[in-house]
JSON list of C-alpha atoms in Angstrom, two decimals:
[
{"chain": "A", "resi": 122, "resn": "MET", "atom": "CA", "xyz": [38.00, 144.17, 52.45]},
{"chain": "A", "resi": 123, "resn": "ALA", "atom": "CA", "xyz": [34.74, 145.02, 50.83]},
{"chain": "A", "resi": 124, "resn": "ASP", "atom": "CA", "xyz": [34.26, 147.25, 47.72]},
{"chain": "A", "resi": 125, "resn": "LEU", "atom": "CA", "xyz": [32.24, 148.13, 44.50]},
{"chain": "A", "resi": 126, "resn": "THR", "atom": "CA", "xyz": [33.19, 145.26, 42.34]},
{"chain": "A", "resi": 127, "resn": "TYR", "atom": "CA", "xyz": [30.01, 143.85, 42.14]},
{"chain": "A", "resi": 128, "resn": "GLU", "atom": "CA", "xyz": [28.15, 147.07, 42.27]},
{"chain": "A", "resi": 129, "resn": "ASN", "atom": "CA", "xyz": [30.17, 148.09, 39.03]},
{"chain": "A", "resi": 130, "resn": "GLU", "atom": "CA", "xyz": [29.52, 144.81, 37.53]},
{"chain": "A", "resi": 131, "resn": "ALA", "atom": "CA", "xyz": [25.83, 145.77, 37.75]},
{"chain": "A", "resi": 132, "resn": "HIS", "atom": "CA", "xyz": [26.20, 148.98, 36.29]},
{"chain": "A", "resi": 133, "resn": "ALA", "atom": "CA", "xyz": [28.01, 147.26, 33.51]},
{"chain": "A", "resi": 134, "resn": "ALA", "atom": "CA", "xyz": [25.03, 145.21, 33.00]},
{"chain": "A", "resi": 135, "resn": "GLY", "atom": "CA", "xyz": [22.75, 148.39, 32.33]},
{"chain": "A", "resi": 136, "resn": "TYR", "atom": "CA", "xyz": [21.40, 149.12, 35.91]},
{"chain": "A", "resi": 137, "resn": "ALA", "atom": "CA", "xyz": [21.56, 152.37, 37.34]},
{"chain": "A", "resi": 138, "resn": "VAL", "atom": "CA", "xyz": [20.79, 152.52, 40.75]},
{"chain": "A", "resi": 139, "resn": "VAL", "atom": "CA", "xyz": [22.32, 149.61, 42.82]},
{"chain": "A", "resi": 140, "resn": "CYS", "atom": "CA", "xyz": [21.72, 148.95, 46.80]},
{"chain": "A", "resi": 141, "resn": "GLY", "atom": "CA", "xyz": [23.15, 146.06, 49.06]},
{"chain": "A", "resi": 142, "resn": "VAL", "atom": "CA", "xyz": [20.71, 144.27, 51.58]},
{"chain": "A", "resi": 143, "resn": "ASP", "atom": "CA", "xyz": [21.48, 142.38, 54.44]},
{"chain": "A", "resi": 144, "resn": "GLU", "atom": "CA", "xyz": [19.42, 141.33, 57.26]},
{"chain": "A", "resi": 145, "resn": "ALA", "atom": "CA", "xyz": [20.22, 140.89, 61.33]},
{"chain": "A", "resi": 146, "resn": "GLY", "atom": "CA", "xyz": [18.67, 138.94, 63.90]},
{"chain": "A", "resi": 147, "resn": "ALA", "atom": "CA", "xyz": [17.57, 135.73, 62.21]},
{"chain": "A", "resi": 148, "resn": "GLY", "atom": "CA", "xyz": [19.11, 133.41, 65.25]},
{"chain": "A", "resi": 149, "resn": "PRO", "atom": "CA", "xyz": [17.91, 135.14, 68.22]},
{"chain": "A", "resi": 150, "resn": "LEU", "atom": "CA", "xyz": [14.80, 133.74, 70.27]},
{"chain": "A", "resi": 151, "resn": "CYS", "atom": "CA", "xyz": [13.29, 136.93, 70.49]},
{"chain": "A", "resi": 152, "resn": "GLY", "atom": "CA", "xyz": [12.03, 140.28, 68.95]},
{"chain": "A", "resi": 153, "resn": "PRO", "atom": "CA", "xyz": [12.13, 141.24, 65.21]},
{"chain": "A", "resi": 154, "resn": "VAL", "atom": "CA", "xyz": [14.32, 140.35, 62.40]},
{"chain": "A", "resi": 155, "resn": "TYR", "atom": "CA", "xyz": [15.80, 143.54, 60.95]},
{"chain": "A", "resi": 156, "resn": "ALA", "atom": "CA", "xyz": [17.09, 144.59, 57.44]},
{"chain": "A", "resi": 157, "resn": "ALA", "atom": "CA", "xyz": [18.59, 147.44, 55.83]},
{"chain": "A", "resi": 158, "resn": "ALA", "atom": "CA", "xyz": [19.04, 148.73, 52.34]},
{"chain": "A", "resi": 159, "resn": "VAL", "atom": "CA", "xyz": [21.97, 151.07, 51.26]},
{"chain": "A", "resi": 160, "resn": "ILE", "atom": "CA", "xyz": [23.05, 152.61, 48.08]},
{"chain": "A", "resi": 161, "resn": "LEU", "atom": "CA", "xyz": [26.50, 153.98, 48.32]},
{"chain": "A", "resi": 162, "resn": "PRO", "atom": "CA", "xyz": [28.41, 156.69, 46.56]},
{"chain": "A", "resi": 163, "resn": "GLU", "atom": "CA", "xyz": [31.26, 155.81, 44.12]},
{"chain": "A", "resi": 164, "resn": "ASN", "atom": "CA", "xyz": [33.57, 158.07, 46.11]},
{"chain": "A", "resi": 165, "resn": "TYR", "atom": "CA", "xyz": [32.53, 156.81, 49.65]},
{"chain": "A", "resi": 166, "resn": "ASP", "atom": "CA", "xyz": [34.98, 157.09, 52.39]},
{"chain": "A", "resi": 167, "resn": "ILE", "atom": "CA", "xyz": [34.05, 154.93, 55.13]},
{"chain": "A", "resi": 168, "resn": "PRO", "atom": "CA", "xyz": [37.33, 153.73, 56.76]},
{"chain": "A", "resi": 169, "resn": "GLY", "atom": "CA", "xyz": [37.04, 149.67, 58.07]},
{"chain": "A", "resi": 170, "resn": "LEU", "atom": "CA", "xyz": [33.51, 149.16, 56.55]},
{"chain": "A", "resi": 171, "resn": "ASP", "atom": "CA", "xyz": [33.19, 145.45, 56.69]},
{"chain": "A", "resi": 172, "resn": "ASP", "atom": "CA", "xyz": [30.92, 142.86, 57.66]},
{"chain": "A", "resi": 173, "resn": "SER", "atom": "CA", "xyz": [29.13, 143.79, 60.77]},
{"chain": "A", "resi": 174, "resn": "LYS", "atom": "CA", "xyz": [29.85, 140.39, 62.45]},
{"chain": "A", "resi": 175, "resn": "LYS", "atom": "CA", "xyz": [33.50, 141.02, 62.02]},
{"chain": "A", "resi": 176, "resn": "LEU", "atom": "CA", "xyz": [33.51, 144.41, 63.97]},
{"chain": "A", "resi": 177, "resn": "THR", "atom": "CA", "xyz": [33.21, 145.11, 67.69]},
{"chain": "A", "resi": 178, "resn": "GLU", "atom": "CA", "xyz": [29.95, 147.02, 68.92]},
{"chain": "A", "resi": 179, "resn": "LYS", "atom": "CA", "xyz": [31.98, 150.23, 69.37]},
{"chain": "A", "resi": 180, "resn": "LYS", "atom": "CA", "xyz": [33.39, 149.95, 65.52]},
{"chain": "A", "resi": 181, "resn": "ARG", "atom": "CA", "xyz": [29.77, 149.53, 64.45]},
{"chain": "A", "resi": 182, "resn": "GLU", "atom": "CA", "xyz": [28.21, 152.24, 66.33]},
{"chain": "A", "resi": 183, "resn": "ALA", "atom": "CA", "xyz": [31.13, 154.67, 65.20]},
{"chain": "A", "resi": 184, "resn": "LEU", "atom": "CA", "xyz": [30.65, 153.59, 61.22]},
{"chain": "A", "resi": 185, "resn": "PHE", "atom": "CA", "xyz": [26.71, 153.86, 61.63]},
{"chain": "A", "resi": 186, "resn": "PRO", "atom": "CA", "xyz": [26.26, 157.47, 61.27]},
{"chain": "A", "resi": 187, "resn": "LEU", "atom": "CA", "xyz": [29.30, 157.38, 58.71]},
{"chain": "A", "resi": 188, "resn": "ILE", "atom": "CA", "xyz": [27.06, 155.47, 56.54]},
{"chain": "A", "resi": 189, "resn": "GLU", "atom": "CA", "xyz": [24.04, 157.10, 57.42]},
{"chain": "A", "resi": 190, "resn": "GLU", "atom": "CA", "xyz": [25.82, 160.62, 56.03]},
{"chain": "A", "resi": 191, "resn": "GLN", "atom": "CA", "xyz": [27.52, 159.30, 52.86]},
{"chain": "A", "resi": 192, "resn": "ALA", "atom": "CA", "xyz": [24.94, 156.99, 51.73]},
{"chain": "A", "resi": 193, "resn": "VAL", "atom": "CA", "xyz": [22.47, 158.16, 48.55]},
{"chain": "A", "resi": 194, "resn": "ALA", "atom": "CA", "xyz": [20.06, 156.60, 50.32]},
{"chain": "A", "resi": 195, "resn": "TYR", "atom": "CA", "xyz": [19.47, 154.03, 52.88]},
{"chain": "A", "resi": 196, "resn": "SER", "atom": "CA", "xyz": [16.58, 152.34, 54.70]},
{"chain": "A", "resi": 197, "resn": "VAL", "atom": "CA", "xyz": [15.57, 149.82, 57.76]},
{"chain": "A", "resi": 198, "resn": "ALA", "atom": "CA", "xyz": [13.04, 147.73, 58.23]},
{"chain": "A", "resi": 199, "resn": "TRP", "atom": "CA", "xyz": [11.64, 145.07, 60.05]},
{"chain": "A", "resi": 200, "resn": "VAL", "atom": "CA", "xyz": [9.38, 141.92, 60.73]},
{"chain": "A", "resi": 201, "resn": "ASP", "atom": "CA", "xyz": [8.27, 141.08, 64.19]},
{"chain": "A", "resi": 202, "resn": "GLU", "atom": "CA", "xyz": [8.28, 138.33, 66.55]},
{"chain": "A", "resi": 203, "resn": "LYS", "atom": "CA", "xyz": [4.21, 137.58, 65.66]},
{"chain": "A", "resi": 204, "resn": "GLU", "atom": "CA", "xyz": [4.63, 137.48, 61.99]},
{"chain": "A", "resi": 205, "resn": "ILE", "atom": "CA", "xyz": [7.87, 135.17, 62.21]},
{"chain": "A", "resi": 206, "resn": "ASP", "atom": "CA", "xyz": [5.66, 132.81, 64.54]},
{"chain": "A", "resi": 207, "resn": "ALA", "atom": "CA", "xyz": [2.82, 133.16, 61.87]},
{"chain": "A", "resi": 208, "resn": "THR", "atom": "CA", "xyz": [5.05, 132.61, 59.06]},
{"chain": "A", "resi": 209, "resn": "ASP", "atom": "CA", "xyz": [8.75, 131.46, 59.18]},
{"chain": "A", "resi": 210, "resn": "ILE", "atom": "CA", "xyz": [12.08, 132.86, 59.87]},
{"chain": "A", "resi": 211, "resn": "LEU", "atom": "CA", "xyz": [13.09, 132.82, 56.25]},
{"chain": "A", "resi": 212, "resn": "SER", "atom": "CA", "xyz": [9.88, 134.43, 54.79]},
{"chain": "A", "resi": 213, "resn": "ALA", "atom": "CA", "xyz": [10.10, 137.08, 57.42]},
{"chain": "A", "resi": 214, "resn": "ARG", "atom": "CA", "xyz": [13.79, 137.93, 56.52]},
{"chain": "A", "resi": 215, "resn": "MET", "atom": "CA", "xyz": [12.84, 138.05, 52.69]},
{"chain": "A", "resi": 216, "resn": "LYS", "atom": "CA", "xyz": [10.25, 140.25, 53.66]},
{"chain": "A", "resi": 217, "resn": "ALA", "atom": "CA", "xyz": [12.15, 142.81, 55.90]},
{"chain": "A", "resi": 218, "resn": "MET", "atom": "CA", "xyz": [14.81, 142.85, 53.04]},
{"chain": "A", "resi": 219, "resn": "GLN", "atom": "CA", "xyz": [12.17, 143.51, 50.15]},
{"chain": "A", "resi": 220, "resn": "LEU", "atom": "CA", "xyz": [10.62, 146.13, 52.87]},
{"chain": "A", "resi": 221, "resn": "ALA", "atom": "CA", "xyz": [14.14, 147.78, 53.44]},
{"chain": "A", "resi": 222, "resn": "ILE", "atom": "CA", "xyz": [14.36, 148.03, 49.13]},
{"chain": "A", "resi": 223, "resn": "ASP", "atom": "CA", "xyz": [11.00, 149.60, 49.31]},
{"chain": "A", "resi": 224, "resn": "GLY", "atom": "CA", "xyz": [11.73, 152.21, 51.82]},
{"chain": "A", "resi": 225, "resn": "LEU", "atom": "CA", "xyz": [14.70, 153.79, 50.01]},
{"chain": "A", "resi": 226, "resn": "ALA", "atom": "CA", "xyz": [14.20, 157.51, 48.98]},
{"chain": "A", "resi": 227, "resn": "VAL", "atom": "CA", "xyz": [16.30, 156.84, 46.05]},
{"chain": "A", "resi": 228, "resn": "LYS", "atom": "CA", "xyz": [14.51, 154.16, 44.07]},
{"chain": "A", "resi": 229, "resn": "ALA", "atom": "CA", "xyz": [17.04, 151.19, 43.37]},
{"chain": "A", "resi": 230, "resn": "ASP", "atom": "CA", "xyz": [16.72, 149.09, 40.11]},
{"chain": "A", "resi": 231, "resn": "PHE", "atom": "CA", "xyz": [19.07, 146.28, 41.31]},
{"chain": "A", "resi": 232, "resn": "ALA", "atom": "CA", "xyz": [19.63, 144.77, 44.49]},
{"chain": "A", "resi": 233, "resn": "LEU", "atom": "CA", "xyz": [22.66, 143.05, 45.80]},
{"chain": "A", "resi": 234, "resn": "ILE", "atom": "CA", "xyz": [21.46, 140.00, 48.53]},
{"chain": "A", "resi": 235, "resn": "ASP", "atom": "CA", "xyz": [23.57, 138.72, 51.28]},
{"chain": "A", "resi": 236, "resn": "GLY", "atom": "CA", "xyz": [23.55, 135.13, 51.28]},
{"chain": "A", "resi": 237, "resn": "ASN", "atom": "CA", "xyz": [21.87, 132.57, 48.96]},
{"chain": "A", "resi": 238, "resn": "ARG", "atom": "CA", "xyz": [18.23, 132.91, 49.34]},
{"chain": "A", "resi": 239, "resn": "ASP", "atom": "CA", "xyz": [15.85, 135.46, 47.55]},
{"chain": "A", "resi": 240, "resn": "HIS", "atom": "CA", "xyz": [12.45, 134.01, 48.80]},
{"chain": "A", "resi": 241, "resn": "GLY", "atom": "CA", "xyz": [10.77, 131.91, 51.48]},
{"chain": "A", "resi": 242, "resn": "LYS", "atom": "CA", "xyz": [7.27, 130.61, 51.36]},
{"chain": "A", "resi": 243, "resn": "SER", "atom": "CA", "xyz": [5.40, 133.95, 51.64]},
{"chain": "A", "resi": 244, "resn": "ALA", "atom": "CA", "xyz": [7.86, 136.52, 50.81]},
{"chain": "A", "resi": 245, "resn": "ALA", "atom": "CA", "xyz": [10.45, 137.12, 48.13]},
{"chain": "A", "resi": 246, "resn": "ILE", "atom": "CA", "xyz": [12.67, 139.89, 46.93]},
{"chain": "A", "resi": 247, "resn": "VAL", "atom": "CA", "xyz": [11.21, 141.22, 43.49]},
{"chain": "A", "resi": 248, "resn": "LEU", "atom": "CA", "xyz": [13.55, 143.83, 42.38]},
{"chain": "A", "resi": 249, "resn": "PRO", "atom": "CA", "xyz": [16.08, 142.58, 39.92]},
{"chain": "A", "resi": 250, "resn": "HIS", "atom": "CA", "xyz": [18.86, 140.98, 42.26]},
{"chain": "A", "resi": 251, "resn": "ARG", "atom": "CA", "xyz": [21.73, 138.79, 42.50]},
{"chain": "A", "resi": 252, "resn": "CYS", "atom": "CA", "xyz": [22.83, 136.94, 45.82]},
{"chain": "A", "resi": 253, "resn": "LEU", "atom": "CA", "xyz": [26.22, 136.91, 47.22]},
{"chain": "A", "resi": 254, "resn": "VAL", "atom": "CA", "xyz": [27.20, 134.29, 49.68]},
{"chain": "A", "resi": 255, "resn": "LYS", "atom": "CA", "xyz": [29.33, 136.00, 52.28]},
{"chain": "A", "resi": 256, "resn": "GLY", "atom": "CA", "xyz": [28.37, 139.28, 50.22]},
{"chain": "A", "resi": 257, "resn": "ASP", "atom": "CA", "xyz": [28.87, 141.36, 53.63]},
{"chain": "A", "resi": 258, "resn": "SER", "atom": "CA", "xyz": [32.53, 140.68, 53.20]},
{"chain": "A", "resi": 259, "resn": "LEU", "atom": "CA", "xyz": [32.78, 141.50, 49.37]},
{"chain": "A", "resi": 260, "resn": "SER", "atom": "CA", "xyz": [30.09, 144.29, 48.53]},
{"chain": "A", "resi": 261, "resn": "ALA", "atom": "CA", "xyz": [30.59, 147.80, 50.57]},
{"chain": "A", "resi": 262, "resn": "SER", "atom": "CA", "xyz": [27.07, 148.37, 50.13]},
{"chain": "A", "resi": 263, "resn": "ILE", "atom": "CA", "xyz": [26.00, 144.99, 51.58]},
{"chain": "A", "resi": 264, "resn": "SER", "atom": "CA", "xyz": [28.60, 145.75, 54.47]},
{"chain": "A", "resi": 265, "resn": "ALA", "atom": "CA", "xyz": [26.98, 149.04, 55.38]},
{"chain": "A", "resi": 266, "resn": "ALA", "atom": "CA", "xyz": [23.68, 147.40, 55.15]},
{"chain": "A", "resi": 267, "resn": "SER", "atom": "CA", "xyz": [24.61, 144.54, 57.50]},
{"chain": "A", "resi": 268, "resn": "ILE", "atom": "CA", "xyz": [25.95, 147.38, 59.86]},
{"chain": "A", "resi": 269, "resn": "LEU", "atom": "CA", "xyz": [22.76, 149.58, 60.01]},
{"chain": "A", "resi": 270, "resn": "ALA", "atom": "CA", "xyz": [20.66, 146.45, 60.19]},
{"chain": "A", "resi": 271, "resn": "LYS", "atom": "CA", "xyz": [22.63, 144.98, 63.32]},
{"chain": "A", "resi": 272, "resn": "VAL", "atom": "CA", "xyz": [22.99, 148.28, 64.92]},
{"chain": "A", "resi": 273, "resn": "SER", "atom": "CA", "xyz": [19.60, 149.27, 64.74]},
{"chain": "A", "resi": 274, "resn": "ARG", "atom": "CA", "xyz": [18.29, 145.88, 65.96]},
{"chain": "A", "resi": 275, "resn": "ASP", "atom": "CA", "xyz": [20.75, 146.08, 68.60]},
{"chain": "A", "resi": 276, "resn": "ARG", "atom": "CA", "xyz": [19.65, 149.54, 69.82]},
{"chain": "A", "resi": 277, "resn": "PHE", "atom": "CA", "xyz": [15.84, 148.27, 69.74]},
{"chain": "A", "resi": 278, "resn": "VAL", "atom": "CA", "xyz": [16.66, 145.17, 71.90]},
{"chain": "A", "resi": 279, "resn": "VAL", "atom": "CA", "xyz": [18.44, 147.58, 74.47]},
{"chain": "A", "resi": 280, "resn": "ASP", "atom": "CA", "xyz": [16.28, 150.52, 74.26]},
{"chain": "A", "resi": 281, "resn": "VAL", "atom": "CA", "xyz": [12.90, 148.62, 74.23]},
{"chain": "A", "resi": 282, "resn": "LEU", "atom": "CA", "xyz": [12.88, 145.16, 74.71]},
{"chain": "A", "resi": 283, "resn": "ASP", "atom": "CA", "xyz": [15.40, 145.54, 77.90]},
{"chain": "A", "resi": 284, "resn": "LYS", "atom": "CA", "xyz": [13.31, 148.22, 79.60]},
{"chain": "A", "resi": 285, "resn": "GLN", "atom": "CA", "xyz": [9.77, 146.34, 78.86]},
{"chain": "A", "resi": 286, "resn": "TYR", "atom": "CA", "xyz": [11.17, 143.04, 80.19]},
{"chain": "A", "resi": 287, "resn": "PRO", "atom": "CA", "xyz": [14.18, 143.59, 82.25]},
{"chain": "A", "resi": 288, "resn": "GLN", "atom": "CA", "xyz": [14.35, 140.20, 84.15]},
{"chain": "A", "resi": 289, "resn": "TYR", "atom": "CA", "xyz": [15.68, 138.83, 80.99]},
{"chain": "A", "resi": 290, "resn": "GLN", "atom": "CA", "xyz": [18.54, 141.11, 80.39]},
{"chain": "A", "resi": 291, "resn": "PHE", "atom": "CA", "xyz": [18.37, 141.41, 76.93]},
{"chain": "A", "resi": 292, "resn": "ALA", "atom": "CA", "xyz": [20.79, 144.23, 76.64]},
{"chain": "A", "resi": 293, "resn": "LYS", "atom": "CA", "xyz": [23.20, 141.40, 77.59]},
{"chain": "A", "resi": 294, "resn": "HIS", "atom": "CA", "xyz": [22.52, 138.96, 75.35]},
{"chain": "A", "resi": 295, "resn": "LYS", "atom": "CA", "xyz": [20.17, 140.73, 72.38]},
{"chain": "A", "resi": 296, "resn": "GLY", "atom": "CA", "xyz": [18.13, 137.70, 72.65]},
{"chain": "A", "resi": 297, "resn": "TYR", "atom": "CA", "xyz": [20.30, 135.11, 71.32]},
{"chain": "A", "resi": 298, "resn": "GLY", "atom": "CA", "xyz": [20.44, 131.83, 73.15]},
{"chain": "A", "resi": 299, "resn": "THR", "atom": "CA", "xyz": [23.05, 132.34, 75.67]},
{"chain": "A", "resi": 300, "resn": "LYS", "atom": "CA", "xyz": [23.52, 130.55, 79.04]},
{"chain": "A", "resi": 301, "resn": "LEU", "atom": "CA", "xyz": [22.12, 133.90, 80.54]},
{"chain": "A", "resi": 302, "resn": "HIS", "atom": "CA", "xyz": [19.18, 133.92, 78.44]},
{"chain": "A", "resi": 303, "resn": "ARG", "atom": "CA", "xyz": [18.62, 130.36, 78.95]},
{"chain": "A", "resi": 304, "resn": "ALA", "atom": "CA", "xyz": [18.89, 130.72, 82.91]},
{"chain": "A", "resi": 305, "resn": "LYS", "atom": "CA", "xyz": [16.43, 133.56, 82.78]},
{"chain": "A", "resi": 306, "resn": "PHE", "atom": "CA", "xyz": [13.82, 131.67, 80.65]},
{"chain": "A", "resi": 307, "resn": "GLU", "atom": "CA", "xyz": [13.73, 128.85, 82.61]},
{"chain": "A", "resi": 308, "resn": "ILE", "atom": "CA", "xyz": [13.21, 131.17, 85.77]},
{"chain": "A", "resi": 309, "resn": "TYR", "atom": "CA", "xyz": [10.28, 133.21, 83.88]},
{"chain": "A", "resi": 310, "resn": "GLY", "atom": "CA", "xyz": [9.28, 131.53, 81.11]},
{"chain": "A", "resi": 311, "resn": "PRO", "atom": "CA", "xyz": [8.30, 133.04, 77.67]},
{"chain": "A", "resi": 312, "resn": "CYS", "atom": "CA", "xyz": [7.17, 136.95, 77.28]},
{"chain": "A", "resi": 313, "resn": "PRO", "atom": "CA", "xyz": [5.43, 138.25, 74.60]},
{"chain": "A", "resi": 314, "resn": "ALA", "atom": "CA", "xyz": [8.48, 139.06, 72.67]},
{"chain": "A", "resi": 315, "resn": "HIS", "atom": "CA", "xyz": [9.79, 135.81, 72.46]},
{"chain": "A", "resi": 316, "resn": "ARG", "atom": "CA", "xyz": [9.32, 134.00, 68.96]},
{"chain": "A", "resi": 317, "resn": "MET", "atom": "CA", "xyz": [7.41, 130.98, 70.43]},
{"chain": "A", "resi": 318, "resn": "THR", "atom": "CA", "xyz": [8.19, 128.86, 67.13]},
{"chain": "A", "resi": 319, "resn": "PHE", "atom": "CA", "xyz": [11.74, 128.90, 68.10]},
{"chain": "A", "resi": 320, "resn": "LEU", "atom": "CA", "xyz": [10.91, 127.43, 71.74]},
{"chain": "A", "resi": 321, "resn": "LYS", "atom": "CA", "xyz": [9.31, 124.39, 70.80]},
{"chain": "A", "resi": 322, "resn": "ASN", "atom": "CA", "xyz": [12.40, 122.15, 72.13]},
{"chain": "A", "resi": 323, "resn": "TRP", "atom": "CA", "xyz": [13.13, 124.75, 75.05]},
{"chain": "A", "resi": 324, "resn": "GLU", "atom": "CA", "xyz": [10.54, 124.10, 77.88]},
{"chain": "A", "resi": 325, "resn": "LYS", "atom": "CA", "xyz": [10.53, 125.53, 81.43]},
{"chain": "A", "resi": 326, "resn": "ARG", "atom": "CA", "xyz": [11.88, 122.70, 83.64]}
]
């Protein structure tokens, strides 16, 4: 279970305010990529906090308000599909994560970043940081960020994209390249929310 081991290591190294950062939505064929940054207190009490991918949608939704209530600060940011197409998904992920860090009401002086990448061609994490592979399973603040990012993106897809483009049934597949999404795409082709750079090998037949 994720805990504050890595956060405490950063504190021991002299950093005062440590945030965990993660993103959601790198793989879907449409919509924005989301990121979140979270600063947790030492005495947080969020039962079942874990990597968002290991949790059910119901569990993520239940943890979301607990994280909001208990976090010292949190921030959610996104980069839309147009910018993903104009740059690349790695740069978009890094920009979204840095935007989330910048949006914290309490400024962090160190970040724990999920994964092993901290820069793309056109964007990078500029705050002092440490990359943690599988950090969303190791660091409680990254776990919390993974949940905020995932739930926020899913809500956008369901509440906005699904209503704008109901023919694709985005609420059911969240924009991922599922059999249903592919079937709808072959009928209707791309919509403005699709990431065209993700569709180069997926032409309407």
